[in-house]
mmCIF file of C-alpha atoms in Angstrom:
data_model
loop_
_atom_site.group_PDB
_atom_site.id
_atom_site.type_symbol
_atom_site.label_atom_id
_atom_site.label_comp_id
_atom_site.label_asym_id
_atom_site.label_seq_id
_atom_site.Cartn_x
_atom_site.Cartn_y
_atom_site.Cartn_z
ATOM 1 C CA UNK A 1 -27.473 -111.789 -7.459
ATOM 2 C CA UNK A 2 -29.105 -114.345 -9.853
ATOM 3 C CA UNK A 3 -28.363 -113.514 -13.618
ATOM 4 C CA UNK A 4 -30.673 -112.247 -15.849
ATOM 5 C CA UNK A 5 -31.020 -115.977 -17.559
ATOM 6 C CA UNK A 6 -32.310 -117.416 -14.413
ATOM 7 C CA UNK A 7 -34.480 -115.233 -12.767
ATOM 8 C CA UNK A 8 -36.617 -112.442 -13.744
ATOM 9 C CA UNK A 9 -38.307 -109.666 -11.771
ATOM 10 C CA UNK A 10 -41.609 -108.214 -11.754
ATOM 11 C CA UNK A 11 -41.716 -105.683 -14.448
ATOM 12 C CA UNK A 12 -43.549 -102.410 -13.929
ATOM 13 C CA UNK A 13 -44.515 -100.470 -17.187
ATOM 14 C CA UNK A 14 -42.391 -102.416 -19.682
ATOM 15 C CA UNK A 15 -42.433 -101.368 -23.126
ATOM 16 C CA UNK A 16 -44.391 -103.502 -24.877
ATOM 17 C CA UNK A 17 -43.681 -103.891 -28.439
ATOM 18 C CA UNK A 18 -46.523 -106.124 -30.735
ATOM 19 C CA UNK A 19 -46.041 -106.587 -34.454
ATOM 20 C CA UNK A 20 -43.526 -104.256 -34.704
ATOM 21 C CA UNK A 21 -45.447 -101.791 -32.501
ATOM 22 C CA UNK A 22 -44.568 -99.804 -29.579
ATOM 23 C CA UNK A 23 -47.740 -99.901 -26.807
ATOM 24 C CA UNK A 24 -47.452 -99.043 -22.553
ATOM 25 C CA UNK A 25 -49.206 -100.532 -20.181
ATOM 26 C CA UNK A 26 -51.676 -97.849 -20.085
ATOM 27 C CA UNK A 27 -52.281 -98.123 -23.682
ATOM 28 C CA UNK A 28 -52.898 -102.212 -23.045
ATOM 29 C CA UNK A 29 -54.194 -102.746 -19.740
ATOM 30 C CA UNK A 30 -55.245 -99.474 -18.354
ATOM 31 C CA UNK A 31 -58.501 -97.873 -17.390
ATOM 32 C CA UNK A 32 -58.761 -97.057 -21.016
ATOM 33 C CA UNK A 33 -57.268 -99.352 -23.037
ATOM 34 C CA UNK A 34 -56.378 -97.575 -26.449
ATOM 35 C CA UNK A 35 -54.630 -100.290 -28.047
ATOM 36 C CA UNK A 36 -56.077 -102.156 -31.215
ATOM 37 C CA UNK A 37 -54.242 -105.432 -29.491
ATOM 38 C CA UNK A 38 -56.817 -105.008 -26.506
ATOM 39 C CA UNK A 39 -57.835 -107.268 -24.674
ATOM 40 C CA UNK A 40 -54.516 -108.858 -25.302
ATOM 41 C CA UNK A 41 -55.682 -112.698 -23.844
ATOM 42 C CA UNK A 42 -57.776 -112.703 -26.692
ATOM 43 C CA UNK A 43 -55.357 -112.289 -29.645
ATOM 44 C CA UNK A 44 -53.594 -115.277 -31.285
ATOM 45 C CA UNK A 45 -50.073 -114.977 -30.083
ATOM 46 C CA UNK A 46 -47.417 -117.055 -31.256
ATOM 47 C CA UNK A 47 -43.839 -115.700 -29.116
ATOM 48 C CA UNK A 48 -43.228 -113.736 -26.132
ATOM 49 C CA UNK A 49 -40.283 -112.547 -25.708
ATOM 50 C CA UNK A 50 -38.872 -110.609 -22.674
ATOM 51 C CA UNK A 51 -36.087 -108.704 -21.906
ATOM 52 C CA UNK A 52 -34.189 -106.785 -18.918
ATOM 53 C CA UNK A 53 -31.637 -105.128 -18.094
ATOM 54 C CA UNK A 54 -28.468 -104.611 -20.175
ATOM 55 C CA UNK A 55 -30.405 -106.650 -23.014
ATOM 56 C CA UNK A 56 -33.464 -104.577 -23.169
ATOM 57 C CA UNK A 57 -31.575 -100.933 -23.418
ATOM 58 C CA UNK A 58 -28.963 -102.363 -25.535
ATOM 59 C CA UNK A 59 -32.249 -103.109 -28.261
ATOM 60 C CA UNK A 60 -34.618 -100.498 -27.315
ATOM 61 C CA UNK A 61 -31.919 -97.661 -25.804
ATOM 62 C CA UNK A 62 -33.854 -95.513 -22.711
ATOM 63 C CA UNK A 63 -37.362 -96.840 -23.516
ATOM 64 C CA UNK A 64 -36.277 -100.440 -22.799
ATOM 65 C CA UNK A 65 -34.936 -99.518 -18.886
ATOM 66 C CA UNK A 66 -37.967 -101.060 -17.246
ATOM 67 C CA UNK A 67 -38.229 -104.070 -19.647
ATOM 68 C CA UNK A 68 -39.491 -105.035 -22.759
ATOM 69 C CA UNK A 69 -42.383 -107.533 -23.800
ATOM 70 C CA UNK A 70 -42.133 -108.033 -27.449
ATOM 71 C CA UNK A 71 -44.878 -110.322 -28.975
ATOM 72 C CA UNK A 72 -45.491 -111.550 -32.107
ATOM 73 C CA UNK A 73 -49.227 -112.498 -33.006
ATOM 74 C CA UNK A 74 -50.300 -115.311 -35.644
ATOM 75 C CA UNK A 75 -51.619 -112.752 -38.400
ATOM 76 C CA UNK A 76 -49.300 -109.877 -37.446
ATOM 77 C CA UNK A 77 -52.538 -107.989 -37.187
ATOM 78 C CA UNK A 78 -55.418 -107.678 -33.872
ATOM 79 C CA UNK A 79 -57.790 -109.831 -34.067
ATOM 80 C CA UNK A 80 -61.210 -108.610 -35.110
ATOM 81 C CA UNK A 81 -63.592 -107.054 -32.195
#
């Protein structure tokens, strides 16, 4: 197995954490979308960070098991609709 570093899987219904924020994939991307980040290709982001495995539950504890997106937009705020 490749580590972590140098390869990284599909992840399926990270946590996604924005300004500080906690959002799922349903709250981003889904039918629905109830996020104020939404639609997320439109905000001004300036990082993206991701982690798995041992990295992202040692941060975020049992929420972090299927990954963790955390980004960091230019205002710290949405952007306007």
């Amino acid at each position: 197995a490749a580590n972590d570093m140098e390869s990284f899987d599909v992840l399926t219904e990270p946590l996604y954490i924005i300004n500080g924020g906690e959002y799922s994939e349903e709250e981003l991307f889904g039918p629905n979308p109830t996020s104020p980040y939404f639609p997320l290709n439109q905000q001004e982001i300036i990082s993206t960070t991701v982690y798995q495995g041992e990295s992202a539950t040692s941060l975020y504890g049992e929420k972090g098991k299927k990954g963790v997106v955390v980004i960091i937009t230019k205002n710290g705020k949405p952007l306007k609709k």
